[in-house]
Amino acid sequence: MKPINPWWIGLTLTIATFMELLDTSIANVSLPHIAGGLGTSVDEATWVLTSYLVANAVVLPLSAWLSRVFGRKNYYMACVALFTFCSLLCGVAPNLGFLILFRVLQGIAGGGLAPSEQAMLVDAFPPAKRAAAFGLYSMAIVLAPALGPTLGGWITDNSSWRWIFFINVPVGALSLFLTSQLVTDPPAFTEERRRLKTSGQARIDYVGILLFAVGFGFLEVVLDKGQEDDWFGSPFITTFTVVSISALVIAVIWELHHKDPVVDLSLLANRNFALSCALFFLFGFILFCSTVLLPQLLQSLDNYDATTAGMALTPGALVIVVMAPLVVRLIPIVGAKRLIFIGFVILGFAVWHLSQLTLQADYWVFARARMLQGFGLGFLIVPITQVAYSYLPPAKNNKASSLTNLFRNEGGSFGITFANVILAQRAQFHQSILAQHATPERSIYRDWINQTTHAFMQAGYTVIEATNRAQGELYNILSQQASLLSYFDCFTGLLLPALIGVLLALTIKKFQAPGKAPAGGH
């Protein structure tokens, strides 16, 4: 039988991964509509997001083990089928309880898609062409979160929120059909499964599964609900934090001594793989944090609607799409190490530039700033993935993909939490500082109040009403300025992970790309 072109396999696998990653962000802007449609509060509706992220975080580290137990193709298709069916159920959910239940199931299914695709891409493409395959994969993991808010805003503005789930159904059906026709498990992977079954060496690591499920599940709840519940002032958050840390510490100790661990932590002893996991964490931190911040800033302070605010992200994503094939060509010439270094330097400059913008800037100023950030991100995904697999034997590909995706997702979760914490705490800080300067003892304050009061009196208000309105107007201005400064603090704070990325890039060990010059660092 004629071999199937690996590019058809790559395109097929990317469909479901794009669909799943889109779902992590598409519901964000639709929460008010979901809450209104189901007769609940927006705070309660946030569990629609949290439940998905928790289930996703639980499954991610287990995906390699599940692939080995059920077969990679079988597991991948089961994930696509369950994700698609649960999307349909989410769309017809009669109340919030059912919607959260279906989102949990959807998250369980979605957690296995990205790691499975990455592992299957490594096996489908010969080593010399893997960089190009990772370029295709990079488009999915960056485009989807960027387009999610725009698409979600457009759907809810022009139709029902239920369609943000219904759109997954035809996409999932197409993915299932193409996967069944084009994708097969590699012979080496099939042989390993057969050998483990016949030898009886494969043991189900029930303890490891439970510990990681509790550890990452509880951690995701802490990150998602901590700011809302006043962090460690809440017994709920404190308890979940203690349980999460305890479970993860015990899990690490347990897995390092288990003969057949559900998560192969020994991979982190490989220097380049450990560095790639750390770099993916930083990548996810910066990407997801800035993806949340920019539309939020435009909506809350510049009065953009959800669709337009989300579209400010799109040019940056398109830059990454254009750059992907260019970076693939640059890897054998420049080296992955240098490209990663350059990428984090550009990212650092991009987030600093975002911290210097003002509310007077128009849409395209923000869009160009995001494009600069996209330029930096474009130098990272493919080279970091190349570094991850540079010294790993092919038999470890499956286990490696689940860990790299776990670190990227956890980086995103920490990045979003960082944004929420800084916005809340620094806004209060800046408001208190600004308020100290808005006192009757200052002539500029008195002049502004007098002028504004006079303007309201000319509009027909009494002296008391005009004075109260002038003071209220000043409070609104101070609140807006404090909020803007807190956004700038967030963008400035992203300089730290960018700097850490620059330093880590310098420690990458050189490696020989197949048929090329050393790709690790020239």
Short mmCIF file of C-alpha atoms in Angstrom, two decimals, residues 45-522:
data_model
loop_
_atom_site.label_atom_id
_atom_site.label_comp_id
_atom_site.label_asym_id
_atom_site.label_seq_id
_atom_site.Cartn_x
_atom_site.Cartn_y
_atom_site.Cartn_z
CA ALA A 45 -21.11 31.00 35.35
CA THR A 46 -17.30 31.24 35.64
CA TRP A 47 -17.41 27.56 36.66
CA VAL A 48 -18.10 26.92 32.97
CA LEU A 49 -14.47 27.95 32.40
CA THR A 50 -13.00 26.54 35.62
CA SER A 51 -14.55 23.09 35.23
CA TYR A 52 -13.08 22.72 31.75
CA LEU A 53 -9.60 23.84 32.82
CA VAL A 54 -9.60 21.54 35.86
CA ALA A 55 -10.57 18.47 33.82
CA ASN A 56 -8.04 19.43 31.16
CA ALA A 57 -5.25 19.80 33.72
CA VAL A 58 -6.06 16.40 35.25
CA VAL A 59 -5.88 14.52 31.94
CA LEU A 60 -2.84 16.22 30.37
CA PRO A 61 -0.16 14.42 32.42
CA LEU A 62 -2.01 11.11 32.03
CA SER A 63 -2.44 11.29 28.24
CA ALA A 64 0.78 9.41 27.39
CA TRP A 65 -0.18 6.51 29.66
CA LEU A 66 -3.75 6.44 28.30
CA SER A 67 -2.39 6.37 24.73
CA ARG A 68 -0.25 3.37 25.57
CA VAL A 69 -3.11 1.53 27.27
CA PHE A 70 -5.72 2.03 24.54
CA GLY A 71 -3.52 2.67 21.51
CA ARG A 72 -2.65 6.16 20.34
CA LYS A 73 -5.08 6.30 17.41
CA ASN A 74 -7.91 4.71 19.41
CA TYR A 75 -7.36 7.11 22.31
CA TYR A 76 -7.14 10.13 20.02
CA MET A 77 -10.35 9.21 18.18
CA ALA A 78 -12.14 8.52 21.48
CA CYS A 79 -11.11 12.00 22.67
CA VAL A 80 -12.37 13.62 19.46
CA ALA A 81 -15.66 11.71 19.62
CA LEU A 82 -16.27 12.52 23.30
CA PHE A 83 -15.28 16.17 22.81
CA THR A 84 -17.64 16.52 19.85
CA PHE A 85 -20.56 14.80 21.58
CA CYS A 86 -20.08 16.86 24.75
CA SER A 87 -19.99 20.04 22.65
CA LEU A 88 -23.44 19.13 21.39
CA LEU A 89 -24.61 18.45 24.95
CA CYS A 90 -23.18 21.80 26.13
CA GLY A 91 -25.17 23.53 23.42
CA VAL A 92 -28.47 22.00 24.57
CA ALA A 93 -27.76 22.13 28.34
CA PRO A 94 -30.98 23.14 30.15
CA ASN A 95 -29.27 24.63 33.22
CA LEU A 96 -25.87 25.55 34.67
CA GLY A 97 -25.40 22.24 36.50
CA PHE A 98 -25.67 20.19 33.33
CA LEU A 99 -23.50 22.65 31.40
CA ILE A 100 -20.71 22.33 33.99
CA LEU A 101 -21.00 18.53 33.92
CA PHE A 102 -20.70 18.46 30.12
CA ARG A 103 -17.77 20.91 30.26
CA VAL A 104 -15.95 18.56 32.66
CA LEU A 105 -16.40 15.70 30.20
CA GLN A 106 -15.36 17.99 27.37
CA GLY A 107 -12.20 18.96 29.28
CA ILE A 108 -11.37 15.29 29.93
CA ALA A 109 -11.58 14.63 26.20
CA GLY A 110 -9.75 17.81 25.21
CA GLY A 111 -6.80 17.13 27.50
CA GLY A 112 -5.66 14.22 25.37
CA LEU A 113 -5.76 15.91 21.96
CA ALA A 114 -2.73 18.24 21.85
CA PRO A 115 -0.24 15.75 23.41
CA SER A 116 -1.46 12.96 21.13
CA GLU A 117 -1.09 15.14 18.04
CA GLN A 118 2.42 16.20 18.97
CA ALA A 119 3.51 12.60 19.55
CA MET A 120 1.88 11.43 16.30
CA LEU A 121 3.56 14.24 14.34
CA VAL A 122 6.96 13.18 15.66
CA ASP A 123 6.30 9.62 14.49
CA ALA A 124 4.68 10.54 11.15
CA PHE A 125 7.48 12.83 9.92
CA PRO A 126 11.11 11.82 9.38
CA PRO A 127 13.52 13.67 11.71
CA ALA A 128 14.70 16.04 8.96
CA LYS A 129 11.13 17.28 8.38
CA ARG A 130 9.91 17.48 11.97
CA ALA A 131 10.62 21.20 12.23
CA ALA A 132 8.14 21.84 9.42
CA ALA A 133 5.55 19.64 11.17
CA PHE A 134 6.05 21.55 14.40
CA GLY A 135 5.50 24.75 12.40
CA LEU A 136 2.04 23.49 11.50
CA TYR A 137 1.41 22.55 15.13
CA SER A 138 2.56 25.99 16.28
CA MET A 139 -0.07 27.68 14.13
CA ALA A 140 -2.81 25.77 15.96
CA ILE A 141 -1.62 26.45 19.49
CA VAL A 142 -1.21 30.20 18.87
CA LEU A 143 -4.01 30.97 16.42
CA ALA A 144 -6.73 29.22 18.40
CA PRO A 145 -6.43 31.15 21.70
CA ALA A 146 -6.09 34.41 19.75
CA LEU A 147 -9.16 33.83 17.58
CA GLY A 148 -11.29 32.44 20.42
CA PRO A 149 -12.36 35.77 21.97
CA THR A 150 -13.06 37.30 18.54
CA LEU A 151 -15.12 34.36 17.33
CA GLY A 152 -16.91 34.00 20.67
CA GLY A 153 -17.76 37.70 20.70
CA TRP A 154 -19.03 37.64 17.13
CA ILE A 155 -21.19 34.55 17.69
CA THR A 156 -22.80 35.88 20.88
CA ASP A 157 -23.32 39.33 19.34
CA ASN A 158 -25.02 37.90 16.25
CA SER A 159 -26.60 34.64 17.43
CA SER A 160 -27.02 32.53 20.58
CA TRP A 161 -24.20 31.61 22.99
CA ARG A 162 -25.12 27.97 22.36
CA TRP A 163 -23.50 28.18 18.93
CA ILE A 164 -20.03 28.54 20.47
CA PHE A 165 -20.44 24.82 21.27
CA PHE A 166 -22.46 23.74 18.23
CA ILE A 167 -19.70 24.86 15.82
CA ASN A 168 -17.51 22.04 17.17
CA VAL A 169 -19.85 19.31 15.94
CA PRO A 170 -19.14 19.40 12.16
CA VAL A 171 -15.44 20.06 12.81
CA GLY A 172 -15.23 17.07 15.14
CA ALA A 173 -17.08 14.84 12.67
CA LEU A 174 -14.64 15.80 9.90
CA SER A 175 -11.68 15.13 12.19
CA LEU A 176 -13.03 11.69 13.12
CA PHE A 177 -13.54 10.67 9.49
CA LEU A 178 -10.11 11.83 8.31
CA THR A 179 -8.32 10.31 11.31
CA SER A 180 -9.97 6.93 10.73
CA GLN A 181 -8.79 6.96 7.10
CA LEU A 182 -5.29 8.43 7.34
CA VAL A 183 -3.76 7.87 10.78
CA THR A 184 -2.17 4.66 12.06
CA ASP A 185 -0.06 3.82 15.09
CA PRO A 186 3.64 3.42 14.20
CA PRO A 187 4.92 -0.20 14.24
CA ALA A 188 7.40 0.49 17.05
CA PHE A 189 4.64 1.89 19.28
CA THR A 190 2.34 -1.05 18.49
CA GLU A 191 5.14 -3.52 19.18
CA GLU A 192 5.91 -1.89 22.54
CA ARG A 193 2.25 -2.16 23.59
CA ARG A 194 2.14 -5.80 22.53
CA ARG A 195 5.37 -6.61 24.38
CA LEU A 196 4.21 -4.98 27.60
CA LYS A 197 0.87 -6.81 27.47
CA THR A 198 2.35 -10.24 26.81
CA SER A 199 5.15 -9.85 29.38
CA GLY A 200 2.79 -8.59 32.06
CA GLN A 201 5.19 -5.73 32.86
CA ALA A 202 2.59 -3.02 32.39
CA ARG A 203 1.09 -2.14 35.74
CA ILE A 204 -1.73 0.31 36.25
CA ASP A 205 -0.36 3.06 38.46
CA TYR A 206 -3.57 3.77 40.36
CA VAL A 207 -1.79 5.77 43.07
CA GLY A 208 0.00 7.98 40.54
CA ILE A 209 -3.21 8.62 38.61
CA LEU A 210 -5.05 9.62 41.78
CA LEU A 211 -2.24 11.86 43.06
CA PHE A 212 -1.80 13.75 39.79
CA ALA A 213 -5.56 14.10 39.30
CA VAL A 214 -5.96 15.60 42.78
CA GLY A 215 -2.79 17.68 42.58
CA PHE A 216 -3.39 19.36 39.22
CA GLY A 217 -7.17 19.47 39.59
CA PHE A 218 -7.02 21.26 42.94
CA LEU A 219 -4.19 23.52 41.70
CA GLU A 220 -6.33 24.68 38.77
CA VAL A 221 -9.20 25.56 41.12
CA VAL A 222 -6.78 27.57 43.31
CA LEU A 223 -5.40 29.48 40.31
CA ASP A 224 -8.81 30.14 38.81
CA LYS A 225 -10.73 31.05 41.99
CA GLY A 226 -7.99 32.38 44.29
CA GLN A 227 -8.33 36.08 43.50
CA GLU A 228 -12.14 35.89 43.56
CA ASP A 229 -12.12 34.23 47.02
CA ASP A 230 -9.41 36.45 48.60
CA TRP A 231 -6.69 33.79 48.35
CA PHE A 232 -5.52 32.52 51.74
CA GLY A 233 -8.12 34.53 53.57
CA SER A 234 -10.48 31.83 52.32
CA PRO A 235 -10.47 28.40 54.06
CA PHE A 236 -11.61 26.91 50.74
CA ILE A 237 -8.56 28.18 48.83
CA THR A 238 -6.17 27.42 51.70
CA THR A 239 -7.39 23.83 51.96
CA PHE A 240 -7.20 23.27 48.20
CA THR A 241 -3.66 24.71 48.12
CA VAL A 242 -2.41 22.43 50.91
CA VAL A 243 -4.03 19.36 49.32
CA SER A 244 -2.65 20.26 45.87
CA ILE A 245 0.94 20.79 47.03
CA SER A 246 0.87 17.67 49.21
CA ALA A 247 -0.52 15.52 46.39
CA LEU A 248 2.02 16.76 43.85
CA VAL A 249 4.99 16.32 46.19
CA ILE A 250 3.92 12.77 47.05
CA ALA A 251 3.23 12.11 43.34
CA VAL A 252 6.78 13.09 42.37
CA ILE A 253 8.29 10.83 45.04
CA TRP A 254 5.97 7.97 44.11
CA GLU A 255 6.55 8.22 40.35
CA LEU A 256 10.34 8.32 40.67
CA HIS A 257 10.24 4.95 42.48
CA HIS A 258 7.51 3.24 40.43
CA LYS A 259 8.57 0.67 37.81
CA ASP A 260 5.91 1.76 35.32
CA PRO A 261 4.98 5.37 36.23
CA VAL A 262 1.93 7.05 34.75
CA VAL A 263 4.08 10.18 34.24
CA ASP A 264 7.72 9.54 33.34
CA LEU A 265 9.48 12.24 35.38
CA SER A 266 12.87 10.69 34.59
CA LEU A 267 12.66 12.52 31.25
CA LEU A 268 13.40 15.74 33.14
CA ALA A 269 16.89 14.40 33.83
CA ASN A 270 17.56 15.11 30.15
CA ARG A 271 18.94 18.65 30.15
CA ASN A 272 17.47 19.85 26.87
CA PHE A 273 14.08 18.32 27.59
CA ALA A 274 13.92 19.92 31.04
CA LEU A 275 14.91 23.28 29.53
CA SER A 276 12.25 22.96 26.84
CA CYS A 277 9.58 22.29 29.49
CA ALA A 278 10.68 25.41 31.39
CA LEU A 279 10.71 27.44 28.17
CA PHE A 280 7.23 26.20 27.25
CA PHE A 281 6.02 27.25 30.72
CA LEU A 282 7.39 30.77 30.14
CA PHE A 283 5.95 30.81 26.61
CA GLY A 284 2.48 29.85 27.91
CA PHE A 285 2.75 32.38 30.75
CA ILE A 286 3.44 35.31 28.42
CA LEU A 287 1.08 34.21 25.63
CA PHE A 288 -2.02 33.57 27.75
CA CYS A 289 -1.44 36.49 30.13
CA SER A 290 -1.15 39.01 27.29
CA THR A 291 -4.03 37.37 25.40
CA VAL A 292 -6.27 38.05 28.41
CA LEU A 293 -4.91 41.53 29.17
CA LEU A 294 -5.12 43.29 25.82
CA PRO A 295 -8.82 42.67 24.98
CA GLN A 296 -9.73 43.33 28.62
CA LEU A 297 -7.94 46.69 28.54
CA LEU A 298 -9.64 47.71 25.29
CA GLN A 299 -13.09 46.69 26.54
CA SER A 300 -12.92 48.14 30.05
CA LEU A 301 -11.03 51.38 29.39
CA ASP A 302 -11.46 52.15 25.68
CA ASN A 303 -15.08 50.92 25.42
CA TYR A 304 -14.43 48.49 22.55
CA ASP A 305 -17.04 45.80 21.99
CA ALA A 306 -16.00 42.16 22.50
CA THR A 307 -15.55 41.42 18.80
CA THR A 308 -13.37 44.46 18.05
CA ALA A 309 -11.29 43.98 21.19
CA GLY A 310 -10.69 40.35 20.28
CA MET A 311 -9.68 41.33 16.75
CA ALA A 312 -6.73 43.28 18.16
CA LEU A 313 -5.16 39.85 18.78
CA THR A 314 -5.67 38.55 15.24
CA PRO A 315 -2.83 40.42 13.45
CA GLY A 316 -0.32 39.02 15.95
CA ALA A 317 -1.55 35.48 15.32
CA LEU A 318 -1.29 36.01 11.56
CA VAL A 319 2.32 37.13 11.98
CA ILE A 320 3.09 33.78 13.63
CA VAL A 321 1.41 31.90 10.76
CA VAL A 322 3.56 33.77 8.24
CA MET A 323 6.71 33.25 10.31
CA ALA A 324 6.30 29.51 10.91
CA PRO A 325 7.72 28.35 7.53
CA LEU A 326 10.46 31.02 7.74
CA VAL A 327 11.58 29.83 11.17
CA VAL A 328 11.64 26.23 9.93
CA ARG A 329 14.16 27.30 7.27
CA LEU A 330 16.19 29.35 9.74
CA ILE A 331 16.71 26.53 12.28
CA PRO A 332 19.47 24.69 10.34
CA ILE A 333 21.13 28.02 9.43
CA VAL A 334 20.93 30.03 12.65
CA GLY A 335 20.34 27.27 15.21
CA ALA A 336 17.46 26.66 17.61
CA LYS A 337 19.38 28.11 20.55
CA ARG A 338 19.91 31.49 18.89
CA LEU A 339 16.34 31.66 17.60
CA ILE A 340 14.95 31.04 21.09
CA PHE A 341 17.29 33.71 22.47
CA ILE A 342 16.14 36.19 19.80
CA GLY A 343 12.49 35.30 20.38
CA PHE A 344 12.58 36.05 24.10
CA VAL A 345 14.53 39.30 23.53
CA ILE A 346 11.84 40.47 21.09
CA LEU A 347 9.12 39.36 23.51
CA GLY A 348 10.72 41.39 26.27
CA PHE A 349 10.79 44.49 24.07
CA ALA A 350 7.19 43.86 22.94
CA VAL A 351 5.74 43.68 26.47
CA TRP A 352 7.76 46.76 27.47
CA HIS A 353 6.31 48.58 24.45
CA LEU A 354 2.78 47.58 25.51
CA SER A 355 3.44 49.08 28.94
CA GLN A 356 4.15 52.47 27.32
CA LEU A 357 0.88 52.84 25.36
CA THR A 358 -1.89 55.24 26.35
CA LEU A 359 -5.67 55.30 25.96
CA GLN A 360 -5.24 57.88 23.20
CA ALA A 361 -3.70 55.18 20.99
CA ASP A 362 -6.04 53.91 18.27
CA TYR A 363 -6.88 50.30 17.39
CA TRP A 364 -3.96 49.85 14.99
CA VAL A 365 -1.41 50.99 17.56
CA PHE A 366 -2.51 48.15 19.85
CA ALA A 367 -2.71 45.74 16.89
CA ARG A 368 0.85 46.61 15.81
CA ALA A 369 2.06 46.11 19.38
CA ARG A 370 0.50 42.64 19.33
CA MET A 371 2.12 41.96 15.95
CA LEU A 372 5.52 42.73 17.48
CA GLN A 373 4.74 40.25 20.23
CA GLY A 374 3.67 37.70 17.62
CA PHE A 375 7.00 38.24 15.87
CA GLY A 376 8.80 37.22 19.06
CA LEU A 377 6.51 34.26 19.76
CA GLY A 378 7.07 33.02 16.20
CA PHE A 379 10.74 32.39 16.99
CA LEU A 380 9.93 30.11 19.92
CA ILE A 381 7.47 27.27 19.31
CA VAL A 382 9.24 25.26 16.61
CA PRO A 383 12.79 25.68 18.01
CA ILE A 384 11.71 24.83 21.58
CA THR A 385 9.96 21.69 20.32
CA GLN A 386 13.09 20.72 18.38
CA VAL A 387 15.15 21.15 21.55
CA ALA A 388 12.69 18.98 23.51
CA TYR A 389 13.19 15.95 21.27
CA SER A 390 16.88 16.54 20.49
CA TYR A 391 18.26 13.85 22.83
CA LEU A 392 15.21 11.66 23.44
CA PRO A 393 14.90 8.13 22.01
CA PRO A 394 11.85 7.62 19.74
CA ALA A 395 10.25 5.31 22.32
CA LYS A 396 9.91 8.30 24.68
CA ASN A 397 8.07 10.57 22.20
CA ASN A 398 4.64 9.76 23.60
CA LYS A 399 5.57 10.47 27.21
CA ALA A 400 7.49 13.61 26.26
CA SER A 401 4.56 15.23 24.44
CA SER A 402 2.26 15.02 27.47
CA LEU A 403 4.84 16.75 29.68
CA THR A 404 5.63 19.61 27.28
CA ASN A 405 1.93 20.31 26.80
CA LEU A 406 1.36 20.14 30.56
CA PHE A 407 4.07 22.75 31.20
CA ARG A 408 2.70 25.03 28.47
CA ASN A 409 -0.84 24.82 29.83
CA GLU A 410 0.24 25.33 33.44
CA GLY A 411 2.28 28.32 32.32
CA GLY A 412 -0.88 29.72 30.76
CA SER A 413 -2.87 29.14 33.95
CA PHE A 414 -0.23 30.86 36.08
CA GLY A 415 -0.06 33.72 33.56
CA ILE A 416 -3.80 34.35 33.69
CA THR A 417 -3.73 34.23 37.50
CA PHE A 418 -0.82 36.69 37.52
CA ALA A 419 -2.87 39.08 35.37
CA ASN A 420 -5.91 38.87 37.65
CA VAL A 421 -3.88 39.38 40.84
CA ILE A 422 -1.82 42.31 39.54
CA LEU A 423 -4.84 44.07 38.04
CA ALA A 424 -6.77 43.88 41.31
CA GLN A 425 -4.00 44.68 43.76
CA ARG A 426 -2.11 47.31 41.78
CA ALA A 427 -5.31 49.15 40.84
CA GLN A 428 -6.03 49.60 44.56
CA PHE A 429 -2.44 50.69 45.16
CA HIS A 430 -2.42 53.27 42.37
CA GLN A 431 -5.85 54.60 43.37
CA SER A 432 -4.65 55.22 46.93
CA ILE A 433 -1.53 57.03 45.64
CA LEU A 434 -3.52 59.17 43.21
CA ALA A 435 -6.09 59.98 45.90
CA GLN A 436 -3.33 61.37 48.12
CA HIS A 437 -2.68 64.03 45.50
CA ALA A 438 -6.37 64.89 44.97
CA THR A 439 -6.87 67.00 48.10
CA PRO A 440 -8.32 70.50 48.62
CA GLU A 441 -4.87 71.70 49.73
CA ARG A 442 -3.62 71.42 46.14
CA SER A 443 -4.46 74.34 43.86
CA ILE A 444 -4.74 72.14 40.77
CA TYR A 445 -7.42 70.08 42.55
CA ARG A 446 -9.38 73.19 43.59
CA ASP A 447 -9.16 74.70 40.10
CA TRP A 448 -10.38 71.50 38.43
CA ILE A 449 -13.29 71.04 40.87
CA ASN A 450 -14.31 74.70 40.47
CA GLN A 451 -14.21 74.56 36.67
CA THR A 452 -16.12 71.28 36.50
CA THR A 453 -18.68 72.44 39.08
CA HIS A 454 -19.21 75.62 37.06
CA ALA A 455 -19.73 73.56 33.89
CA PHE A 456 -22.40 71.42 35.59
CA MET A 457 -24.11 74.52 36.99
CA GLN A 458 -24.31 75.97 33.48
CA ALA A 459 -25.99 72.71 32.45
CA GLY A 460 -28.77 73.46 34.98
CA TYR A 461 -27.63 71.68 38.16
CA THR A 462 -27.75 73.27 41.62
CA VAL A 463 -24.51 74.12 43.42
CA ILE A 464 -24.69 71.01 45.62
CA GLU A 465 -25.59 68.72 42.70
CA ALA A 466 -22.86 70.23 40.52
CA THR A 467 -20.23 69.84 43.26
CA ASN A 468 -21.18 66.21 43.87
CA ARG A 469 -21.07 65.46 40.16
CA ALA A 470 -17.67 67.14 39.81
CA GLN A 471 -16.27 65.03 42.64
CA GLY A 472 -17.83 61.91 41.13
CA GLU A 473 -16.26 62.76 37.77
CA LEU A 474 -12.86 63.13 39.43
CA TYR A 475 -13.28 59.76 41.17
CA ASN A 476 -14.05 58.11 37.81
CA ILE A 477 -10.95 59.67 36.25
CA LEU A 478 -8.76 58.50 39.13
CA SER A 479 -10.24 54.98 38.94
CA GLN A 480 -9.61 54.82 35.20
CA GLN A 481 -6.03 56.04 35.57
CA ALA A 482 -5.38 53.58 38.41
CA SER A 483 -6.76 50.75 36.31
CA LEU A 484 -4.63 51.78 33.31
CA LEU A 485 -1.50 51.88 35.48
CA SER A 486 -2.28 48.38 36.78
CA TYR A 487 -2.41 47.10 33.18
CA PHE A 488 0.96 48.71 32.56
CA ASP A 489 2.29 46.97 35.68
CA CYS A 490 1.12 43.63 34.27
CA PHE A 491 2.88 44.17 30.95
CA THR A 492 6.01 45.36 32.75
CA GLY A 493 5.86 42.25 34.96
CA LEU A 494 6.04 40.07 31.85
CA LEU A 495 9.59 41.33 31.35
CA LEU A 496 10.70 38.88 34.07
CA PRO A 497 9.63 35.63 32.33
CA ALA A 498 11.03 37.03 29.07
CA LEU A 499 14.38 37.68 30.78
CA ILE A 500 14.39 34.20 32.34
CA GLY A 501 13.72 32.78 28.86
CA VAL A 502 16.72 34.69 27.47
CA LEU A 503 18.99 33.28 30.20
CA LEU A 504 17.69 29.70 29.86
CA ALA A 505 18.22 29.81 26.09
CA LEU A 506 21.94 30.33 26.69
CA THR A 507 22.16 27.00 28.57
CA ILE A 508 20.72 24.80 25.79
CA LYS A 509 23.06 21.96 24.85
CA LYS A 510 24.10 21.77 21.20
CA PHE A 511 22.53 19.02 19.15
CA GLN A 512 22.87 17.70 15.63
CA ALA A 513 19.77 18.08 13.48
CA PRO A 514 19.44 15.23 10.92
CA GLY A 515 21.47 16.08 7.84
CA LYS A 516 22.17 19.61 9.06
CA ALA A 517 24.69 21.65 10.99
CA PRO A 518 24.39 21.62 14.78
CA ALA A 519 21.00 23.05 15.56
CA GLY A 520 21.37 23.60 19.23
CA GLY A 521 23.65 26.57 19.06
CA HIS A 522 26.24 27.64 16.52
#
